[in-house]
Tab-separated table of C-alpha atoms in Angstrom:
chain	number	residue	atom	x	y	z
A	237	MET	CA	18.087	21.265	29.256
A	238	SER	CA	19.031	18.303	26.909
A	239	GLU	CA	16.388	17.210	24.562
A	240	ARG	CA	16.248	13.512	23.528
A	241	PRO	CA	16.852	13.309	19.748
A	242	LEU	CA	14.387	11.601	17.619
A	243	SER	CA	15.208	8.016	16.452
A	244	ASP	CA	16.013	7.573	12.653
A	245	PRO	CA	12.676	5.836	11.981
A	246	LEU	CA	10.676	8.693	13.567
A	247	ARG	CA	12.761	11.225	11.817
A	248	PHE	CA	12.195	9.429	8.597
A	249	LEU	CA	8.342	9.357	9.311
A	250	LEU	CA	8.066	13.068	9.950
A	251	ARG	CA	10.132	13.861	6.853
A	252	ALA	CA	8.053	11.585	4.787
A	253	LEU	CA	4.895	12.900	6.006
A	254	ILE	CA	5.852	16.602	5.210
A	255	LEU	CA	7.226	15.548	1.842
A	256	LEU	CA	3.990	13.390	1.175
A	257	ALA	CA	1.881	16.475	1.794
A	258	VAL	CA	4.067	18.521	-0.598
A	259	MET	CA	4.068	15.689	-3.265
A	260	LEU	CA	0.422	15.132	-3.001
A	261	ALA	CA	-0.230	18.793	-3.510
A	262	LEU	CA	2.008	19.023	-6.540
A	263	TRP	CA	0.451	15.698	-8.083
A	264	TRP	CA	-3.198	16.873	-7.497
A	265	LEU	CA	-2.711	20.577	-8.678
A	266	VAL	CA	-0.122	20.312	-11.428
A	267	LEU	CA	0.891	16.813	-12.376
A	268	LEU	CA	-2.284	14.818	-12.442
A	269	ASN	CA	-3.758	15.940	-15.854
A	270	PRO	CA	-0.443	15.430	-17.649
A	271	LEU	CA	-0.233	11.977	-16.012
A	272	LEU	CA	-3.643	10.909	-16.817
A	273	ALA	CA	-3.083	12.058	-20.391
A	274	GLY	CA	0.095	9.900	-20.563
A	275	LEU	CA	-1.677	6.974	-19.186
A	276	ARG	CA	-4.572	7.391	-21.557
A	277	LEU	CA	-2.109	7.565	-24.441
A	278	SER	CA	-0.243	4.360	-23.268
A	279	ALA	CA	-3.567	2.571	-22.608
A	280	GLU	CA	-4.771	3.326	-26.179
A	281	LEU	CA	-1.339	2.222	-27.668
A	282	THR	CA	-1.524	-1.018	-25.758
A	283	LEU	CA	-5.158	-1.818	-26.643
A	284	ARG	CA	-4.103	-1.204	-30.344
A	285	LEU	CA	-1.676	-4.074	-29.942
A	286	LEU	CA	-4.542	-6.387	-29.375
A	287	PRO	CA	-5.727	-8.516	-32.211
A	288	GLY	CA	-8.037	-6.451	-34.465
A	289	GLY	CA	-7.515	-3.523	-32.298
A	290	SER	CA	-5.394	-1.185	-34.374
A	291	SER	CA	-8.228	0.479	-36.073
A	292	VAL	CA	-11.066	0.382	-33.497
A	293	SER	CA	-9.221	0.889	-30.021
A	294	HIS	CA	-9.620	4.275	-28.508
A	295	VAL	CA	-9.394	5.505	-24.973
A	296	THR	CA	-10.997	9.021	-24.255
A	297	ILE	CA	-11.368	11.058	-21.122
A	298	GLY	CA	-14.643	12.957	-20.990
A	299	THR	CA	-15.345	16.480	-19.562
A	300	ASP	CA	-16.529	14.758	-16.360
A	301	GLY	CA	-13.184	12.867	-16.041
A	302	ASN	CA	-14.811	9.425	-16.885
A	303	TRP	CA	-12.902	7.142	-19.135
A	304	THR	CA	-14.228	5.567	-22.242
A	305	PHE	CA	-12.577	2.448	-23.643
A	306	GLN	CA	-13.501	1.393	-27.144
A	307	VAL	CA	-12.087	-2.099	-27.657
A	308	PRO	CA	-12.271	-4.834	-30.168
A	309	ALA	CA	-15.065	-7.191	-29.465
A	310	PRO	CA	-13.713	-10.798	-29.280
A	311	ALA	CA	-15.590	-12.930	-31.837
A	312	ALA	CA	-15.616	-15.908	-29.639
A	313	VAL	CA	-17.633	-13.861	-26.912
A	314	VAL	CA	-19.851	-12.097	-29.363
A	315	ASN	CA	-20.917	-15.422	-31.183
A	316	GLN	CA	-22.018	-16.935	-27.957
A	317	GLU	CA	-25.810	-17.559	-27.558
A	318	ARG	CA	-26.136	-15.622	-24.262
A	319	THR	CA	-24.264	-12.583	-25.797
A	320	GLN	CA	-26.389	-12.697	-28.960
A	321	GLN	CA	-29.505	-12.722	-26.686
A	322	MET	CA	-28.127	-9.774	-24.802
A	323	LEU	CA	-27.414	-7.886	-27.887
A	324	GLY	CA	-31.047	-8.372	-29.027
A	325	ALA	CA	-30.708	-11.136	-31.765
A	326	ALA	CA	-34.072	-12.727	-32.354
A	327	ALA	CA	-34.302	-16.639	-32.355
A	328	GLY	CA	-33.867	-17.911	-35.805
A	329	SER	CA	-32.698	-14.675	-37.356
A	330	GLY	CA	-28.991	-14.123	-38.361
A	331	ARG	CA	-26.302	-13.322	-35.774
A	332	ILE	CA	-25.516	-9.879	-34.838
A	333	LYS	CA	-22.004	-8.900	-35.559
A	334	ILE	CA	-20.026	-6.101	-33.686
A	335	ARG	CA	-16.510	-5.064	-34.238
A	336	SER	CA	-16.024	-3.082	-31.076
A	337	ILE	CA	-17.620	-2.083	-27.887
A	338	LYS	CA	-17.563	1.075	-25.773
A	339	VAL	CA	-17.423	0.936	-21.982
A	340	GLU	CA	-17.286	3.728	-19.577
A	341	GLY	CA	-15.537	3.858	-16.348
A	342	THR	CA	-15.325	6.363	-13.377
A	343	ALA	CA	-12.507	8.837	-13.148
A	344	ARG	CA	-11.749	7.629	-9.733
A	345	TYR	CA	-9.789	4.464	-10.610
A	346	PRO	CA	-7.205	6.015	-13.305
A	347	ILE	CA	-6.454	8.749	-10.666
A	348	LEU	CA	-6.022	6.123	-7.937
A	349	PHE	CA	-3.656	4.222	-10.081
A	350	THR	CA	-1.392	7.290	-10.294
A	351	VAL	CA	-1.226	8.119	-6.604
A	352	SER	CA	1.749	5.702	-6.109
A	353	LEU	CA	3.902	8.363	-7.645
A	354	PRO	CA	3.752	11.066	-4.868
A	355	LEU	CA	4.144	8.352	-2.226
A	356	PHE	CA	7.182	6.983	-3.968
A	357	TRP	CA	8.805	10.367	-4.488
A	358	ALA	CA	8.164	11.240	-0.672
A	359	ILE	CA	9.777	7.942	0.497
A	360	LEU	CA	12.835	8.455	-1.802
A	361	LEU	CA	13.263	12.091	-0.820
A	362	ALA	CA	12.758	11.390	2.759
A	363	ALA	CA	15.445	8.642	2.804
A	364	PRO	CA	18.758	9.570	4.422
A	365	GLY	CA	21.492	10.571	2.040
A	366	ARG	CA	21.352	12.573	-1.266
A	367	PRO	CA	18.410	11.905	-3.529
A	368	ARG	CA	19.533	10.224	-6.722
A	369	LEU	CA	17.822	11.274	-9.784
A	370	TRP	CA	18.165	7.932	-11.619
A	371	ARG	CA	16.483	6.127	-8.827
A	372	MET	CA	13.542	8.573	-9.115
A	373	ALA	CA	13.453	8.321	-12.710
A	374	CYS	CA	13.622	4.408	-12.731
A	375	GLY	CA	11.016	3.956	-10.035
A	376	THR	CA	8.694	6.401	-11.714
A	377	ALA	CA	8.863	4.337	-14.893
A	378	VAL	CA	8.248	1.069	-13.053
A	379	LEU	CA	5.186	2.726	-11.169
A	380	ALA	CA	3.903	3.954	-14.462
A	381	ILE	CA	4.031	0.448	-15.860
A	382	PHE	CA	2.106	-0.675	-12.704
A	383	ALA	CA	-0.461	1.999	-13.486
A	384	LEU	CA	-0.765	0.820	-17.016
A	385	LEU	CA	-1.382	-2.721	-15.981
A	386	SER	CA	-3.813	-1.608	-13.433
A	387	ILE	CA	-5.715	0.433	-16.142
A	388	ALA	CA	-5.507	-2.955	-18.325
A	389	VAL	CA	-7.177	-4.760	-15.341
A	390	TYR	CA	-9.738	-2.143	-15.148
A	391	ALA	CA	-10.689	-2.141	-18.763
A	392	VAL	CA	-10.891	-5.930	-18.759
A	393	ARG	CA	-13.372	-5.746	-15.701
A	394	LEU	CA	-15.501	-3.200	-17.466
A	395	VAL	CA	-15.518	-5.349	-20.790
A	396	GLY	CA	-16.183	-8.565	-18.777
A	397	GLY	CA	-18.861	-6.885	-16.857
A	398	TYR	CA	-20.434	-5.713	-20.159
A	399	PHE	CA	-20.582	-9.110	-21.490
A	400	GLN	CA	-21.474	-10.508	-18.110
A	401	LEU	CA	-18.419	-12.748	-18.198
A	402	THR	CA	-16.873	-11.753	-14.853
A	403	THR	CA	-19.828	-10.944	-12.770
A	404	GLU	CA	-20.225	-14.218	-10.998
A	405	GLY	CA	-18.615	-17.565	-10.077
A	406	PHE	CA	-14.881	-18.081	-10.249
A	407	PRO	CA	-14.233	-15.624	-13.082
A	408	GLY	CA	-16.011	-13.125	-10.867
A	409	PHE	CA	-13.936	-13.940	-7.837
A	410	LEU	CA	-10.649	-13.665	-9.837
A	411	MET	CA	-11.766	-10.330	-11.403
A	412	ASP	CA	-12.748	-8.973	-8.047
A	413	SER	CA	-9.493	-10.042	-6.545
A	414	ALA	CA	-7.509	-8.569	-9.428
A	415	MET	CA	-9.440	-5.272	-9.134
A	416	TYR	CA	-8.825	-5.250	-5.331
A	417	LEU	CA	-5.167	-5.584	-5.833
A	418	ALA	CA	-5.029	-3.106	-8.595
A	419	ALA	CA	-7.130	-0.418	-6.673
A	420	GLY	CA	-6.435	-1.252	-3.105
A	421	VAL	CA	-2.969	-2.661	-2.815
A	422	VAL	CA	-0.658	-1.850	-5.538
A	423	PRO	CA	-1.089	1.797	-5.521
A	424	TYR	CA	0.131	1.880	-1.917
A	425	LEU	CA	2.284	-0.964	-1.639
A	426	ALA	CA	4.260	-0.778	-4.794
A	427	PRO	CA	6.018	2.603	-4.044
A	428	VAL	CA	7.411	1.142	-0.894
A	429	LEU	CA	8.732	-2.011	-2.506
A	430	VAL	CA	9.948	-0.242	-5.542
A	431	ALA	CA	11.768	2.424	-3.224
A	432	LEU	CA	13.361	-0.321	-0.955
A	433	SER	CA	14.521	-2.170	-4.109
A	434	LEU	CA	16.125	0.808	-5.786
A	435	ASP	CA	17.527	2.587	-2.664
A	436	GLY	CA	20.052	0.204	-1.249
A	437	GLU	CA	21.029	2.576	1.539
A	438	LEU	CA	17.441	2.961	2.627
A	439	ARG	CA	17.020	-0.987	2.515
A	440	GLY	CA	20.173	-1.486	4.340
A	441	LEU	CA	19.403	1.032	7.111
A	442	ILE	CA	15.969	-0.403	7.628
A	443	LEU	CA	16.877	-4.162	7.471
A	444	ALA	CA	19.886	-3.642	9.607
A	445	GLY	CA	18.161	-1.380	11.964
A	446	GLY	CA	21.239	0.777	11.956
A	447	ALA	CA	21.916	4.507	12.131
A	448	GLU	CA	21.944	7.062	9.401
A	449	PRO	CA	24.923	7.046	7.054
A	450	ALA	CA	26.860	9.898	8.923
A	451	ALA	CA	26.618	8.138	12.184
A	452	ALA	CA	27.129	4.684	10.560
A	453	SER	CA	30.325	5.894	8.789
A	454	ALA	CA	31.677	7.396	12.081
A	455	VAL	CA	31.136	4.037	13.822
A	456	SER	CA	32.801	2.124	10.979
A	457	ALA	CA	35.610	4.496	10.846
A	458	ALA	CA	36.588	4.185	14.559
A	459	PRO	CA	37.980	0.658	14.427
A	460	ARG	CA	39.856	1.482	11.087
A	461	ARG	CA	41.737	4.268	12.938
A	462	ARG	CA	42.565	1.969	15.754
A	463	ARG	CA	43.980	-0.494	13.360
A	464	ASN	CA	46.173	2.035	11.686
A	465	ARG	CA	47.846	3.044	14.870
B	266	MET	CA	34.503	0.192	27.542
B	267	ALA	CA	34.336	-3.543	26.387
B	268	ARG	CA	34.454	-6.067	29.257
B	269	LYS	CA	37.137	-8.645	28.976
B	270	LEU	CA	35.595	-12.279	28.279
B	271	SER	CA	37.043	-15.230	30.010
B	272	PRO	CA	38.266	-17.959	27.601
B	273	SER	CA	35.061	-20.059	28.144
B	274	GLN	CA	33.067	-17.013	27.279
B	275	THR	CA	35.149	-16.292	24.353
B	276	ARG	CA	34.699	-19.880	23.135
B	277	ALA	CA	30.996	-19.511	23.579
B	278	VAL	CA	30.776	-16.356	21.582
B	279	GLN	CA	32.922	-17.965	18.657
B	280	ALA	CA	30.740	-20.986	18.629
B	281	GLU	CA	27.675	-18.916	18.394
B	282	GLN	CA	29.185	-16.791	15.603
B	283	ALA	CA	30.162	-19.902	13.749
B	284	SER	CA	26.663	-21.585	14.078
B	285	ALA	CA	24.878	-18.423	13.194
B	286	PRO	CA	23.978	-17.904	9.360
B	287	PRO	CA	26.089	-15.183	7.686
B	288	ARG	CA	24.240	-11.726	7.798
B	289	GLN	CA	23.771	-11.754	3.892
B	290	ASN	CA	22.234	-15.073	3.994
B	291	ARG	CA	19.709	-13.909	6.552
B	292	MET	CA	18.917	-10.917	4.549
B	293	LEU	CA	18.526	-13.186	1.407
B	294	ARG	CA	16.285	-15.347	3.526
B	295	PHE	CA	14.233	-12.194	4.281
B	296	LEU	CA	14.022	-11.017	0.741
B	297	VAL	CA	12.785	-14.431	-0.223
B	298	LEU	CA	10.327	-14.937	2.594
B	299	PHE	CA	8.798	-11.674	2.622
B	300	PRO	CA	7.016	-11.669	-0.892
B	301	ILE	CA	5.915	-15.130	-0.049
B	302	PHE	CA	4.336	-14.138	3.214
B	303	LEU	CA	2.853	-10.900	1.544
B	304	VAL	CA	1.143	-13.084	-1.272
B	305	ALA	CA	0.038	-15.638	1.399
B	306	GLY	CA	-1.303	-12.673	3.460
B	307	PHE	CA	-3.289	-11.258	0.658
B	308	CYS	CA	-4.619	-14.587	-0.541
B	309	ALA	CA	-5.940	-15.196	3.003
B	310	LEU	CA	-7.810	-11.758	2.942
B	311	LEU	CA	-9.384	-12.744	-0.478
B	312	ILE	CA	-10.442	-16.144	0.388
B	313	PRO	CA	-14.333	-16.272	0.520
B	314	PHE	CA	-14.080	-18.566	3.445
B	315	LEU	CA	-12.491	-15.790	5.707
B	316	HIS	CA	-14.800	-13.066	4.667
B	317	PRO	CA	-17.320	-13.598	7.634
B	318	ALA	CA	-14.504	-13.069	10.042
B	319	VAL	CA	-13.174	-10.043	8.303
B	320	THR	CA	-16.591	-8.577	8.105
B	321	ALA	CA	-17.173	-9.255	11.698
B	322	PHE	CA	-14.037	-7.550	12.615
B	323	THR	CA	-14.983	-4.524	10.436
B	324	ARG	CA	-18.432	-4.528	12.142
B	325	GLY	CA	-16.840	-4.300	15.555
B	326	LEU	CA	-14.645	-1.435	14.397
B	327	VAL	CA	-17.703	0.419	13.350
B	328	GLU	CA	-19.523	-0.342	16.668
B	329	ILE	CA	-16.563	0.907	18.746
B	330	SER	CA	-16.105	4.126	16.528
B	331	ALA	CA	-19.767	4.784	17.223
B	332	ILE	CA	-19.484	4.507	20.801
B	333	VAL	CA	-16.367	6.633	21.080
B	334	ILE	CA	-17.970	9.364	18.998
B	335	ARG	CA	-21.035	9.273	21.398
B	336	LEU	CA	-18.712	9.349	24.369
B	337	PHE	CA	-17.185	12.502	23.216
B	338	GLY	CA	-20.657	14.133	22.572
B	339	GLY	CA	-20.908	13.345	18.892
B	340	HIS	CA	-23.753	11.738	17.136
B	341	ALA	CA	-23.241	8.362	15.487
B	342	THR	CA	-25.142	5.010	15.108
B	343	ALA	CA	-23.616	1.848	13.871
B	344	GLN	CA	-25.545	-0.389	11.381
B	345	GLN	CA	-23.608	-3.517	10.501
B	346	VAL	CA	-20.436	-1.745	8.595
B	347	ILE	CA	-22.192	1.643	8.186
B	348	LEU	CA	-21.352	4.507	10.537
B	349	GLN	CA	-24.158	7.086	10.429
B	350	ASN	CA	-24.911	10.613	11.777
B	351	PRO	CA	-28.781	10.280	12.636
B	352	LEU	CA	-29.048	14.135	12.716
B	353	ASN	CA	-27.883	14.944	9.155
B	354	GLY	CA	-28.237	11.504	7.592
B	355	PHE	CA	-24.532	11.265	6.602
B	356	ALA	CA	-23.485	7.718	6.509
B	357	MET	CA	-20.281	5.967	5.342
B	358	GLU	CA	-19.593	2.270	4.878
B	359	VAL	CA	-16.395	0.878	6.045
B	360	LEU	CA	-15.357	-1.751	3.474
B	361	ASP	CA	-13.067	-4.598	4.071
B	362	GLY	CA	-10.000	-2.813	2.482
B	363	CYS	CA	-10.660	0.052	4.877
B	364	ASN	CA	-10.232	-1.889	8.168
B	365	GLY	CA	-6.494	-1.757	8.336
B	366	ASP	CA	-6.052	-5.503	7.299
B	367	ASP	CA	-3.983	-4.548	4.279
B	368	VAL	CA	-1.351	-2.763	6.103
B	369	ALA	CA	-1.409	-5.369	8.933
B	370	VAL	CA	-0.721	-7.976	6.468
B	371	LEU	CA	2.171	-5.858	5.239
B	372	LEU	CA	3.640	-5.613	8.623
B	373	TRP	CA	3.106	-9.255	9.564
B	374	ALA	CA	4.805	-10.412	6.264
B	375	ALA	CA	7.731	-8.181	7.153
B	376	ILE	CA	8.165	-9.191	10.793
B	377	LEU	CA	7.540	-12.943	10.177
B	378	ALA	CA	10.218	-12.973	7.412
B	379	TYR	CA	12.719	-11.037	9.460
B	380	PRO	CA	15.389	-13.217	11.196
B	381	ALA	CA	14.493	-12.888	14.869
B	382	SER	CA	13.277	-14.989	17.769
B	383	TRP	CA	9.471	-15.909	17.915
B	384	LEU	CA	9.484	-14.033	21.131
B	385	GLN	CA	10.730	-10.866	19.302
B	386	LYS	CA	8.487	-11.438	16.480
B	387	GLY	CA	5.451	-11.889	18.929
B	388	LYS	CA	6.225	-8.585	20.574
B	389	GLY	CA	6.576	-6.845	17.141
B	390	LEU	CA	3.420	-8.183	15.941
B	391	LEU	CA	1.465	-7.369	18.903
B	392	ALA	CA	2.697	-3.774	19.355
B	393	GLY	CA	2.828	-3.076	15.604
B	394	THR	CA	-0.814	-4.434	14.920
B	395	ALA	CA	-2.096	-2.600	17.912
B	396	THR	CA	-0.507	0.621	16.664
B	397	ILE	CA	-1.953	0.202	13.124
B	398	TYR	CA	-5.458	-0.622	14.486
B	399	ILE	CA	-5.454	2.372	16.867
B	400	ILE	CA	-4.471	4.715	14.018
B	401	ASN	CA	-6.901	3.110	11.741
B	402	PHE	CA	-9.635	3.751	14.294
B	403	LEU	CA	-8.684	7.542	14.440
B	404	ARG	CA	-8.680	7.517	10.719
B	405	ILE	CA	-12.350	6.263	10.669
B	406	ILE	CA	-13.582	8.789	13.218
B	407	SER	CA	-11.652	11.700	11.247
B	408	LEU	CA	-13.215	10.644	7.890
B	409	PHE	CA	-16.581	10.492	9.596
B	410	TYR	CA	-16.320	14.051	10.513
B	411	LEU	CA	-14.641	15.245	7.327
B	412	GLY	CA	-17.376	13.596	5.201
B	413	GLN	CA	-19.894	15.595	7.031
B	414	TYR	CA	-17.899	18.805	6.266
B	415	ASP	CA	-16.979	18.358	2.674
B	416	MET	CA	-17.332	15.112	0.478
B	417	ARG	CA	-14.464	16.162	-1.732
B	418	TRP	CA	-12.066	16.503	1.110
B	419	PHE	CA	-13.329	13.179	2.369
B	420	GLU	CA	-12.635	11.371	-0.962
B	421	PHE	CA	-9.116	12.962	-1.103
B	422	ALA	CA	-8.355	12.035	2.492
B	423	HIS	CA	-9.584	8.717	2.314
B	424	LEU	CA	-8.250	7.490	-1.136
B	425	TYR	CA	-4.895	9.394	-1.179
B	426	VAL	CA	-3.812	10.810	2.198
B	427	TRP	CA	-4.697	8.277	4.895
B	428	GLU	CA	-3.724	5.107	2.673
B	429	SER	CA	-0.257	6.647	2.019
B	430	VAL	CA	0.200	7.797	5.646
B	431	PHE	CA	-0.578	4.218	6.728
B	432	VAL	CA	2.004	2.688	4.344
B	433	LEU	CA	4.618	5.089	5.805
B	434	LEU	CA	3.635	4.241	9.305
B	435	THR	CA	3.953	0.626	8.735
B	436	LEU	CA	7.423	1.004	7.360
B	437	THR	CA	8.315	3.063	10.363
B	438	ILE	CA	6.874	0.518	12.711
B	439	PHE	CA	9.033	-2.264	11.045
B	440	TRP	CA	12.095	-0.126	11.110
B	441	THR	CA	11.605	0.797	14.658
B	442	TRP	CA	11.143	-2.947	15.578
B	443	VAL	CA	14.386	-3.982	13.682
B	444	ARG	CA	16.335	-1.024	15.350
B	445	ARG	CA	15.129	-1.988	18.660
B	446	MET	CA	16.342	-5.547	18.189
B	447	ALA	CA	19.581	-4.293	16.925
B	448	THR	CA	20.060	-2.338	20.049
B	449	PRO	CA	18.394	-4.253	22.920
B	450	GLY	CA	19.237	-1.750	25.614
B	451	ARG	CA	17.125	0.925	24.084
B	452	LYS	CA	13.681	1.861	25.318
B	453	ASP	CA	10.752	0.806	23.335
B	454	ASP	CA	10.367	3.256	20.435
B	455	LEU	CA	7.075	1.648	19.424
B	456	ALA	CA	5.626	3.003	22.477
B	457	ALA	CA	6.657	6.470	21.334
B	458	LEU	CA	4.690	6.078	17.946
């Protein structure tokens, strides 16, 4: 009895699903804490680059996994009447001055920002041909930068929410959109786009709708032999 | 074995080849158009003007999920975008990002940007979108039961497993569509998905 072989896309899907399960387990059980620690350190170093942020910026992860961002308070925002009222300054009295603020965010988002890595690894390892280490390394680095940018968006949203700057109107819409993209789109879409950008074989295979390299090379070798005759 | 072409057929093929844009140009066109369509699609999803339509679609998805669960002997009620088990009080809200629209936008952008006839694009969009929404429907029902079993597993499956699976599935649907166009004599692999 002859069995119909699976098509390349289905074979890729099955391989990728199995690898995704393995990579997600590896990520969750082994790599998550080191990744979050690295992300926290990178976020803190980035915040320290902000004006006035070198001495006051800190990012900490609590025992409950929640993240606390201590960031410099922008003077232009602190001096606003609305902010002063919010801080409790009485009318006619002197302005309240603050150097930094602390905002706390849930553990959920930073974890979400790193989920792109197991998906990316699964796609690259499931792709036909030998896995290339430099592609893995480059892609991982690019996705780590995306994660850092996403953390920055999250921190801006928390700080904006604290000062009630990004809770309504157009700024609110922009902030909600940025957060939607950072948490709902980038972690899942970026791995595919980065994998296809780095892996020319997989990209060529998908866009040409062709067969896997072995079959493809066999097909391309046939006319060459004929020409040599 | 290749069929020998008559001189007029050969001329027609040569003319077609001469008028067709080179393969590399077509791929370049795809690589330029795909991000444009992708950004346009996500902008469309974010525009407040379209929110009522998206929410209405999500509401319909929740309603149908509740009906299917009841048909198979389960307990579920739909209240707007909330799917609830009236027996144990478990409820889950299906948000705009959870209705499969994101991955549908990804697929639409890829298919629309790909050099193909409008008929082929239409078939791909129809079959691909239907596949995505059918599997999303299964996802919602599976999460509904998983949430009643264990919330930690629900969170893990919801945020990390299903979303990643959906992206892989979308990539596979697109690849299958392109492959099917490259080999027109093949049977429809989308049906096999």
